[in-house]
Amino acid sequence: MDNNINNNDFNNNEGFEQGEYHFTYADFNQPEPKKNKTPFWKKPAAMIAGVIVAGMLSGFAGSAIANSVTGGSTTIFEGDRPSSVINTASVDTGKQMTAAEVYAANVNSTVGITTQVTTNYWGYTTTAAAAGSGFILSSDGYILTNFHVIESASAIKVTLYNGDSYDASLVGYDESNDIAVLKIDAEDLTPVVLGDSDNLNVGDEVIAIGNPLGELTFSLTSGSVSALDREITLSSSVTMNLIQTDCAINSGNSGGALFNLYGEVIGITNAKYSGSGSSSEASIDNIGFAIPINSVRSIVESIIEKGYVAKPYIGVMVGDVSEESVNYGLPEGAAVVSVTEGGPAASAGLQANDIITAVNGEKISGKSDLSSAIASCSAGDKLTLTVYRQGETLTVTVEVGEQKTAAIANSQTQQQTQPQQPQGGTFGFGN
């Protein structure tokens, strides 16, 4: 039986077969990922159960550069855009509220997102609509949603609770974390208050506000945190560590906020399990997921302030040590597949085939733990790694670097209306 994760934008293809669980893709004509049929014993590194990039060096130009040669001279054009500043304001969120009070305090911060997606089939251009959710980050019109909600969109429209609609420009996105930042030309909006997703426990009550099915706008669903740090692989083959909740999450809820009972945003709803079971099969109900707000907050700020995505990295590709290898005496940890030449890990002396077993004295079980440890750092921080190498245990100190990537692809930029220059705004952060 196939179990798969469903990205919750409105324009999903259904087409289930009886008795099977399927992933319904968010975008159009996206093929299902090919399965790797390579036998275990033929893999080049048998001890690796799965591989991720914990941080690879990538080139990024901070300014747009073009050359124009006339009469033997060369002109370099350097981009000049005003920098944005995000001011933070502390908000007293010490009082626990009822679900009705959380809804009343935040429904005006929730938005509906409608996109137009233009595709070309055999020379014929067709346009289809898709819908999702989002929430207001700042009073001057910055909005956060999922990347898969606006992916390939030729036009984006944002609708507020009072019925006002605005054309939105795409400020930037990070596909690997399924987030996108939009901007609308509006003032005096009601922003949400961002909370601390690390301060969550299984069993905590949570509330989702969004637009299920794209029609039942500004709906509230409530439930609890079912699990934390749940490792989920989405249709794009991207693996994310998400909050699991039994709040009802449906198509159209993607990009909406997940609130705690203090009225703080602690997650962004983005996926769910779904099934088409027959009467003899148990159906899947209320297994939804949300992106922890702490895991993307610095990325969102980087997109707004700097115009690019800045992430901490050490420059290694790692995988999990397989259970078979552990049974043969290798320790659990993150096995180094390769080291980026010139990167922080290489400078610190880390080598391929090393196994990282602890970070700053805390034992790690695999690649996910290492990625989480790196993600919690800032550029310039130092990590003390305990490393197993050919029967010996070593200590390696790595200074965390910063990986910069463009926040918006050229082709995506051209599809949008002319982006507005960010002017800065104020986020509310709960105490």
CSV table of C-alpha atoms in Angstrom, one decimal:
chain,number,residue,atom,x,y,z
A,1,MET,CA,0.0,0.0,0.0
A,2,ASP,CA,1.4,3.4,-1.0
A,3,ASN,CA,1.5,6.2,1.6
A,4,ASN,CA,2.2,9.7,0.4
A,5,ILE,CA,2.1,13.3,1.4
A,6,ASN,CA,-0.3,15.9,-0.1
A,7,ASN,CA,0.7,19.5,-0.7
A,8,ASN,CA,-2.5,21.4,0.0
A,9,ASP,CA,-3.0,24.0,-2.7
A,10,PHE,CA,-6.5,24.2,-4.3
A,11,ASN,CA,-5.7,23.0,-7.9
A,12,ASN,CA,-4.8,19.4,-7.0
A,13,ASN,CA,-5.5,16.5,-9.4
A,14,GLU,CA,-7.6,13.9,-7.7
A,15,GLY,CA,-7.8,10.7,-9.7
A,16,PHE,CA,-7.4,8.2,-6.9
A,17,GLU,CA,-7.4,4.4,-7.4
A,18,GLN,CA,-9.5,2.3,-5.1
A,19,GLY,CA,-7.7,1.1,-2.0
A,20,GLU,CA,-4.4,3.1,-2.5
A,21,TYR,CA,-3.0,6.3,-1.0
A,22,HIS,CA,-1.6,8.8,-3.4
A,23,PHE,CA,0.3,12.0,-3.5
A,24,THR,CA,-1.7,14.6,-5.3
A,25,TYR,CA,0.7,17.0,-6.9
A,26,ALA,CA,0.5,20.7,-6.4
A,27,ASP,CA,1.8,21.8,-9.8
A,28,PHE,CA,0.7,20.9,-13.3
A,29,ASN,CA,2.2,17.9,-15.3
A,30,GLN,CA,4.7,17.1,-12.6
A,31,PRO,CA,5.9,13.5,-13.0
A,32,GLU,CA,6.1,11.2,-10.1
A,33,PRO,CA,9.6,10.8,-8.7
A,34,LYS,CA,11.4,7.8,-10.2
A,35,LYS,CA,12.2,5.1,-7.7
A,36,ASN,CA,15.8,4.2,-7.1
A,37,LYS,CA,16.0,0.5,-8.0
A,38,THR,CA,19.8,0.2,-7.4
A,39,PRO,CA,20.3,-2.8,-5.0
A,40,PHE,CA,21.9,-2.0,-1.6
A,41,TRP,CA,25.0,-3.9,-2.3
A,42,LYS,CA,25.7,-2.0,-5.6
A,43,LYS,CA,25.6,1.4,-4.0
A,44,PRO,CA,29.0,3.1,-3.8
A,45,ALA,CA,28.8,3.8,-0.1
A,46,ALA,CA,26.8,0.9,1.5
A,47,MET,CA,26.9,2.5,4.9
A,48,ILE,CA,24.8,5.5,3.7
A,49,ALA,CA,21.1,5.0,4.2
A,50,GLY,CA,20.2,8.4,2.7
A,51,VAL,CA,22.1,11.5,1.5
A,52,ILE,CA,21.3,15.1,1.9
A,53,VAL,CA,23.3,18.3,1.3
A,54,ALA,CA,24.1,19.9,4.6
A,55,GLY,CA,25.5,22.9,2.9
A,56,MET,CA,27.2,23.2,-0.4
A,57,LEU,CA,29.1,26.2,-1.7
A,58,SER,CA,27.2,28.0,-4.3
A,59,GLY,CA,28.1,31.1,-6.3
A,60,PHE,CA,26.0,34.2,-5.9
A,61,ALA,CA,26.3,37.7,-7.3
A,62,GLY,CA,25.1,40.4,-5.0
A,63,SER,CA,24.6,42.9,-7.9
A,64,ALA,CA,23.4,42.5,-11.4
A,65,ILE,CA,26.4,42.9,-13.8
A,66,ALA,CA,26.4,43.4,-17.6
A,67,ASN,CA,29.1,44.3,-20.0
A,68,SER,CA,28.8,46.8,-22.9
A,69,VAL,CA,31.9,47.2,-25.1
A,70,THR,CA,32.0,50.4,-27.2
A,71,GLY,CA,35.1,51.6,-28.9
A,72,GLY,CA,37.3,49.4,-26.8
A,73,SER,CA,35.8,50.5,-23.4
A,74,THR,CA,33.9,48.4,-21.0
A,75,THR,CA,31.0,49.5,-18.9
A,76,ILE,CA,29.9,47.6,-15.7
A,77,PHE,CA,26.3,48.2,-14.5
A,78,GLU,CA,25.9,47.7,-10.8
A,79,GLY,CA,22.5,47.3,-9.3
A,80,ASP,CA,21.4,49.9,-6.7
A,81,ARG,CA,18.3,49.0,-4.5
A,82,PRO,CA,17.4,50.6,-1.2
A,83,SER,CA,18.1,48.2,1.7
A,84,SER,CA,15.2,47.2,3.9
A,85,VAL,CA,15.2,47.1,7.7
A,86,ILE,CA,13.0,44.9,9.8
A,87,ASN,CA,12.2,46.3,13.2
A,88,THR,CA,10.9,43.9,15.8
A,89,ALA,CA,8.3,44.9,18.4
A,90,SER,CA,7.6,42.8,21.6
A,91,VAL,CA,4.0,42.0,22.1
A,92,ASP,CA,2.6,40.7,25.4
A,93,THR,CA,1.2,37.3,24.6
A,94,GLY,CA,1.2,35.9,28.2
A,95,LYS,CA,-2.6,35.4,28.3
A,96,GLN,CA,-4.0,32.1,27.0
A,97,MET,CA,-7.1,32.6,24.8
A,98,THR,CA,-10.0,30.5,23.7
A,99,ALA,CA,-10.2,29.4,20.1
A,100,ALA,CA,-12.8,32.1,19.4
A,101,GLU,CA,-10.5,34.7,20.8
A,102,VAL,CA,-7.5,33.5,18.7
A,103,TYR,CA,-9.7,33.6,15.6
A,104,ALA,CA,-11.0,37.1,16.4
A,105,ALA,CA,-7.5,38.4,17.0
A,106,ASN,CA,-6.0,36.9,13.8
A,107,VAL,CA,-8.7,36.5,11.1
A,108,ASN,CA,-7.8,40.0,9.8
A,109,SER,CA,-4.2,38.9,9.5
A,110,THR,CA,-5.2,35.9,7.3
A,111,VAL,CA,-5.4,36.2,3.5
A,112,GLY,CA,-6.7,34.2,0.6
A,113,ILE,CA,-4.3,33.8,-2.4
A,114,THR,CA,-5.4,33.2,-5.9
A,115,THR,CA,-3.0,32.6,-8.8
A,116,GLN,CA,-3.2,32.3,-12.5
A,117,VAL,CA,-1.0,29.6,-14.0
A,118,THR,CA,-0.5,29.7,-17.8
A,119,THR,CA,0.7,26.6,-19.5
A,120,ASN,CA,1.3,25.7,-23.2
A,121,TYR,CA,0.1,22.4,-24.6
A,122,TRP,CA,1.0,21.7,-28.2
A,123,GLY,CA,0.9,25.3,-29.1
A,124,TYR,CA,-2.3,26.1,-27.2
A,125,THR,CA,-2.0,28.5,-24.2
A,126,THR,CA,-4.3,27.6,-21.3
A,127,THR,CA,-4.9,29.4,-18.0
A,128,ALA,CA,-6.0,27.8,-14.8
A,129,ALA,CA,-6.7,29.1,-11.4
A,130,ALA,CA,-5.3,27.8,-8.1
A,131,ALA,CA,-6.0,29.0,-4.5
A,132,GLY,CA,-4.2,28.9,-1.2
A,133,SER,CA,-3.7,30.8,2.0
A,134,GLY,CA,-1.2,33.2,3.6
A,135,PHE,CA,-0.8,35.6,6.5
A,136,ILE,CA,0.3,39.2,6.9
A,137,LEU,CA,3.8,39.7,8.3
A,138,SER,CA,3.9,43.5,8.5
A,139,SER,CA,1.6,46.4,8.4
A,140,ASP,CA,3.0,47.7,5.1
A,141,GLY,CA,2.0,44.6,3.1
A,142,TYR,CA,4.6,41.7,3.4
A,143,ILE,CA,2.8,38.4,3.3
A,144,LEU,CA,4.1,34.8,3.9
A,145,THR,CA,2.8,31.7,2.1
A,146,ASN,CA,4.1,28.4,0.7
A,147,PHE,CA,6.2,28.3,-2.4
A,148,HIS,CA,4.1,25.6,-4.0
A,149,VAL,CA,1.0,27.9,-3.7
A,150,ILE,CA,2.6,30.5,-6.1
A,151,GLU,CA,4.9,28.2,-8.1
A,152,SER,CA,4.8,28.9,-11.9
A,153,ALA,CA,2.1,31.6,-11.3
A,154,SER,CA,1.8,34.3,-14.0
A,155,ALA,CA,-0.3,36.5,-11.7
A,156,ILE,CA,-1.0,36.5,-7.9
A,157,LYS,CA,-3.9,38.1,-6.2
A,158,VAL,CA,-4.3,38.5,-2.4
A,159,THR,CA,-7.7,39.0,-0.8
A,160,LEU,CA,-8.2,40.3,2.8
A,161,TYR,CA,-10.9,39.3,5.2
A,162,ASN,CA,-12.8,42.5,4.6
A,163,GLY,CA,-13.0,41.6,0.9
A,164,ASP,CA,-10.3,44.0,-0.4
A,165,SER,CA,-8.1,42.5,-3.2
A,166,TYR,CA,-4.6,43.4,-4.3
A,167,ASP,CA,-2.3,42.4,-7.0
A,168,ALA,CA,0.8,40.9,-5.3
A,169,SER,CA,4.4,40.9,-6.4
A,170,LEU,CA,6.8,38.0,-5.5
A,171,VAL,CA,9.6,39.4,-3.4
A,172,GLY,CA,11.4,36.0,-3.1
A,173,TYR,CA,11.2,32.4,-2.2
A,174,ASP,CA,13.1,29.4,-0.9
A,175,GLU,CA,11.9,26.3,-2.6
A,176,SER,CA,13.8,23.9,-0.3
A,177,ASN,CA,11.8,25.2,2.7
A,178,ASP,CA,8.5,25.7,0.7
A,179,ILE,CA,8.1,29.4,1.6
A,180,ALA,CA,7.5,32.5,-0.5
A,181,VAL,CA,7.3,36.2,0.5
A,182,LEU,CA,4.8,38.4,-1.3
A,183,LYS,CA,4.2,42.2,-1.2
A,184,ILE,CA,1.0,44.2,-1.7
A,185,ASP,CA,0.6,47.9,-2.0
A,186,ALA,CA,-1.3,48.5,1.3
A,187,GLU,CA,-0.8,50.2,4.6
A,188,ASP,CA,-2.1,49.9,8.2
A,189,LEU,CA,-2.6,46.1,7.9
A,190,THR,CA,-2.9,43.9,10.9
A,191,PRO,CA,0.2,41.6,11.1
A,192,VAL,CA,0.4,38.4,13.0
A,193,VAL,CA,2.6,37.8,16.1
A,194,LEU,CA,5.3,35.3,15.5
A,195,GLY,CA,5.9,32.8,18.3
A,196,ASP,CA,8.5,30.3,19.3
A,197,SER,CA,8.0,26.9,17.6
A,198,ASP,CA,10.8,25.4,19.7
A,199,ASN,CA,8.5,26.0,22.8
A,200,LEU,CA,6.0,23.4,21.7
A,201,ASN,CA,5.0,20.1,23.2
A,202,VAL,CA,3.1,17.1,21.9
A,203,GLY,CA,-0.5,17.6,23.1
A,204,ASP,CA,-0.4,21.4,22.9
A,205,GLU,CA,-3.6,22.8,21.4
A,206,VAL,CA,-3.3,24.6,18.0
A,207,ILE,CA,-5.5,26.3,15.6
A,208,ALA,CA,-5.3,26.7,11.8
A,209,ILE,CA,-7.0,29.5,9.8
A,210,GLY,CA,-7.2,29.3,6.1
A,211,ASN,CA,-9.2,28.8,2.9
A,212,PRO,CA,-10.0,25.1,2.5
A,213,LEU,CA,-11.0,24.1,-1.1
A,214,GLY,CA,-10.5,27.8,-2.0
A,215,GLU,CA,-14.2,28.3,-1.3
A,216,LEU,CA,-14.7,27.9,2.4
A,217,THR,CA,-12.7,31.1,3.1
A,218,PHE,CA,-11.3,32.1,6.5
A,219,SER,CA,-12.2,28.8,8.2
A,220,LEU,CA,-11.0,27.7,11.6
A,221,THR,CA,-10.0,24.2,12.4
A,222,SER,CA,-8.6,23.1,15.8
A,223,GLY,CA,-6.6,20.2,17.2
A,224,SER,CA,-3.4,19.4,18.9
A,225,VAL,CA,0.3,18.9,18.1
A,226,SER,CA,0.5,15.2,17.2
A,227,ALA,CA,4.3,15.0,16.9
A,228,LEU,CA,7.3,17.3,16.6
A,229,ASP,CA,10.3,17.1,14.2
A,230,ARG,CA,8.5,14.6,11.9
A,231,GLU,CA,10.8,13.9,8.9
A,232,ILE,CA,8.6,14.1,5.8
A,233,THR,CA,9.7,13.8,2.1
A,234,LEU,CA,7.4,15.8,-0.2
A,235,SER,CA,6.7,15.2,-3.9
A,236,SER,CA,9.6,17.4,-4.9
A,237,SER,CA,11.9,14.9,-3.1
A,238,VAL,CA,12.7,17.6,-0.6
A,239,THR,CA,12.9,16.3,3.0
A,240,MET,CA,11.6,18.6,5.8
A,241,ASN,CA,11.2,18.3,9.5
A,242,LEU,CA,7.7,19.4,10.2
A,243,ILE,CA,5.1,19.7,13.0
A,244,GLN,CA,2.4,17.0,12.8
A,245,THR,CA,-1.1,18.1,13.8
A,246,ASP,CA,-4.6,16.6,13.8
A,247,CYS,CA,-6.1,19.9,12.8
A,248,ALA,CA,-8.1,19.4,9.6
A,249,ILE,CA,-5.8,20.6,6.8
A,250,ASN,CA,-7.3,20.5,3.3
A,251,SER,CA,-6.6,21.8,-0.2
A,252,GLY,CA,-6.5,25.6,0.0
A,253,ASN,CA,-5.1,25.6,3.5
A,254,SER,CA,-1.5,25.6,2.3
A,255,GLY,CA,0.4,28.7,3.3
A,256,GLY,CA,-2.0,29.5,6.2
A,257,ALA,CA,-0.9,30.1,9.8
A,258,LEU,CA,-0.9,27.5,12.6
A,259,PHE,CA,-1.5,29.3,15.9
A,260,ASN,CA,-1.0,28.3,19.5
A,261,LEU,CA,-3.6,29.4,22.1
A,262,TYR,CA,-1.6,32.5,22.9
A,263,GLY,CA,-2.4,33.8,19.4
A,264,GLU,CA,1.2,33.3,18.1
A,265,VAL,CA,2.1,31.8,14.7
A,266,ILE,CA,4.2,28.7,15.4
A,267,GLY,CA,3.8,27.1,12.0
A,268,ILE,CA,2.9,27.4,8.3
A,269,THR,CA,0.5,24.6,7.1
A,270,ASN,CA,1.8,23.0,4.0
A,271,ALA,CA,1.0,19.3,3.6
A,272,LYS,CA,-1.2,16.4,4.7
A,273,TYR,CA,-1.7,12.7,4.2
A,274,SER,CA,-4.7,11.8,2.1
A,275,GLY,CA,-6.3,8.5,0.9
A,276,SER,CA,-9.0,7.0,-1.2
A,277,GLY,CA,-9.6,3.9,0.7
A,278,SER,CA,-12.6,1.7,-0.1
A,279,SER,CA,-15.2,0.8,2.4
A,280,SER,CA,-13.0,-2.1,3.5
A,281,GLU,CA,-10.0,0.1,4.0
A,282,ALA,CA,-9.4,2.5,6.9
A,283,SER,CA,-9.4,6.1,5.6
A,284,ILE,CA,-6.7,8.6,6.6
A,285,ASP,CA,-8.0,11.5,8.7
A,286,ASN,CA,-6.4,14.6,10.2
A,287,ILE,CA,-2.7,13.9,9.6
A,288,GLY,CA,-1.5,17.3,8.6
A,289,PHE,CA,1.8,19.1,8.7
A,290,ALA,CA,3.2,22.6,9.3
A,291,ILE,CA,6.6,24.2,8.8
A,292,PRO,CA,8.0,25.3,12.2
A,293,ILE,CA,8.2,29.1,12.1
A,294,ASN,CA,11.7,29.1,13.8
A,295,SER,CA,13.1,27.1,10.9
A,296,VAL,CA,12.3,29.7,8.3
A,297,ARG,CA,12.2,33.0,10.2
A,298,SER,CA,15.8,34.0,9.4
A,299,ILE,CA,15.3,33.1,5.8
A,300,VAL,CA,12.2,35.3,5.5
A,301,GLU,CA,14.1,38.2,7.1
A,302,SER,CA,17.0,37.6,4.7
A,303,ILE,CA,14.7,37.7,1.6
A,304,ILE,CA,13.1,41.0,2.7
A,305,GLU,CA,16.2,42.7,4.0
A,306,LYS,CA,18.9,41.5,1.6
A,307,GLY,CA,17.0,40.2,-1.4
A,308,TYR,CA,18.7,36.8,-1.2
A,309,VAL,CA,18.5,33.6,0.9
A,310,ALA,CA,21.3,33.3,3.4
A,311,LYS,CA,21.7,30.0,5.2
A,312,PRO,CA,24.4,28.7,7.6
A,313,TYR,CA,26.5,25.9,6.1
A,314,ILE,CA,29.7,24.0,6.7
A,315,GLY,CA,30.2,22.5,3.3
A,316,VAL,CA,29.6,18.8,3.6
A,317,MET,CA,27.3,16.2,2.0
A,318,VAL,CA,26.2,13.6,4.6
A,319,GLY,CA,24.0,10.6,5.0
A,320,ASP,CA,22.8,8.2,7.8
A,321,VAL,CA,24.9,5.3,8.9
A,322,SER,CA,22.9,2.2,7.9
A,323,GLU,CA,21.6,-0.2,10.5
A,324,GLU,CA,23.7,-3.0,9.0
A,325,SER,CA,26.8,-0.9,9.4
A,326,VAL,CA,25.9,-0.2,13.1
A,327,ASN,CA,25.5,-3.9,13.6
A,328,TYR,CA,29.0,-4.4,12.3
A,329,GLY,CA,30.4,-1.9,14.9
A,330,LEU,CA,30.3,1.5,13.3
A,331,PRO,CA,28.8,4.3,15.4
A,332,GLU,CA,25.5,6.1,14.7
A,333,GLY,CA,25.9,9.5,13.3
A,334,ALA,CA,26.1,11.6,10.1
A,335,ALA,CA,28.5,9.9,7.6
A,336,VAL,CA,30.4,12.3,5.5
A,337,VAL,CA,30.0,11.5,1.8
A,338,SER,CA,32.0,14.5,0.4
A,339,VAL,CA,33.5,17.8,1.6
A,340,THR,CA,33.2,21.0,-0.4
A,341,GLU,CA,36.7,22.2,-1.5
A,342,GLY,CA,37.5,25.5,0.2
A,343,GLY,CA,34.5,25.2,2.5
A,344,PRO,CA,34.5,25.6,6.3
A,345,ALA,CA,34.5,21.8,6.9
A,346,ALA,CA,37.5,21.3,4.5
A,347,SER,CA,39.4,24.1,6.3
A,348,ALA,CA,38.8,22.4,9.6
A,349,GLY,CA,40.1,19.1,8.4
A,350,LEU,CA,36.9,17.1,8.0
A,351,GLN,CA,37.3,14.2,5.4
A,352,ALA,CA,35.0,12.0,3.4
A,353,ASN,CA,34.1,8.8,5.2
A,354,ASP,CA,34.3,10.5,8.6
A,355,ILE,CA,31.3,9.9,10.9
A,356,ILE,CA,30.1,12.8,12.9
A,357,THR,CA,28.8,11.4,16.2
A,358,ALA,CA,28.2,14.5,18.3
A,359,VAL,CA,27.8,18.3,17.9
A,360,ASN,CA,29.0,20.5,20.8
A,361,GLY,CA,28.9,17.4,23.1
A,362,GLU,CA,25.4,16.4,22.1
A,363,LYS,CA,25.1,13.0,20.5
A,364,ILE,CA,23.5,12.9,17.0
A,365,SER,CA,21.9,9.9,15.4
A,366,GLY,CA,22.1,11.0,11.7
A,367,LYS,CA,21.9,13.6,9.0
A,368,SER,CA,18.7,15.2,10.3
A,369,ASP,CA,20.3,16.0,13.7
A,370,LEU,CA,23.4,17.5,12.0
A,371,SER,CA,21.2,19.7,9.7
A,372,SER,CA,19.2,20.9,12.6
A,373,ALA,CA,22.3,21.9,14.6
A,374,ILE,CA,23.8,23.8,11.6
A,375,ALA,CA,20.4,25.5,10.8
A,376,SER,CA,20.3,26.9,14.4
A,377,CYS,CA,23.7,28.6,13.9
A,378,SER,CA,24.7,32.0,12.5
A,379,ALA,CA,27.6,32.7,10.3
A,380,GLY,CA,30.7,32.9,12.4
A,381,ASP,CA,29.5,30.5,15.1
A,382,LYS,CA,31.8,27.6,15.9
A,383,LEU,CA,30.7,23.9,16.1
A,384,THR,CA,32.7,21.3,18.0
A,385,LEU,CA,32.3,18.0,16.1
A,386,THR,CA,33.1,14.6,17.6
A,387,VAL,CA,34.3,12.6,14.6
A,388,TYR,CA,34.9,8.8,14.2
A,389,ARG,CA,37.7,8.1,11.7
A,390,GLN,CA,39.1,4.7,11.0
A,391,GLY,CA,38.7,3.5,14.6
A,392,GLU,CA,39.8,6.7,16.2
A,393,THR,CA,37.8,9.5,17.8
A,394,LEU,CA,38.7,13.1,16.9
A,395,THR,CA,37.5,16.5,17.8
A,396,VAL,CA,37.1,19.0,14.9
A,397,THR,CA,36.1,22.7,15.3
A,398,VAL,CA,34.3,24.2,12.3
A,399,GLU,CA,33.4,27.8,11.9
A,400,VAL,CA,30.0,28.1,10.3
A,401,GLY,CA,29.9,30.0,7.0
A,402,GLU,CA,27.0,31.6,5.1
A,403,GLN,CA,25.6,30.2,1.9
A,404,LYS,CA,23.9,32.8,-0.4
A,405,THR,CA,21.5,31.9,-3.1
A,406,ALA,CA,19.2,34.0,-5.3
A,407,ALA,CA,15.7,34.4,-3.7
A,408,ILE,CA,14.0,34.6,-7.1
A,409,ALA,CA,14.7,33.0,-10.4
A,410,ASN,CA,14.9,35.1,-13.5
A,411,SER,CA,12.1,33.2,-15.3
A,412,GLN,CA,9.9,33.6,-12.2
A,413,THR,CA,10.6,37.3,-12.0
A,414,GLN,CA,9.6,37.9,-15.6
A,415,GLN,CA,6.2,36.2,-15.0
A,416,GLN,CA,5.3,38.6,-12.1
A,417,THR,CA,4.3,42.2,-12.2
A,418,GLN,CA,7.3,44.6,-11.6
A,419,PRO,CA,8.5,43.8,-8.1
A,420,GLN,CA,8.1,46.6,-5.6
A,421,GLN,CA,11.2,47.9,-3.7
A,422,PRO,CA,10.9,46.6,-0.1
A,423,GLN,CA,10.5,49.5,2.3
A,424,GLY,CA,10.8,47.7,5.6
A,425,GLY,CA,8.2,46.8,8.2
A,426,THR,CA,7.6,45.6,11.7
A,427,PHE,CA,7.1,42.0,12.8
A,428,GLY,CA,5.5,41.2,16.1
A,429,PHE,CA,7.3,38.6,18.2
A,430,GLY,CA,5.7,37.0,21.2
A,431,ASN,CA,7.4,37.1,24.6
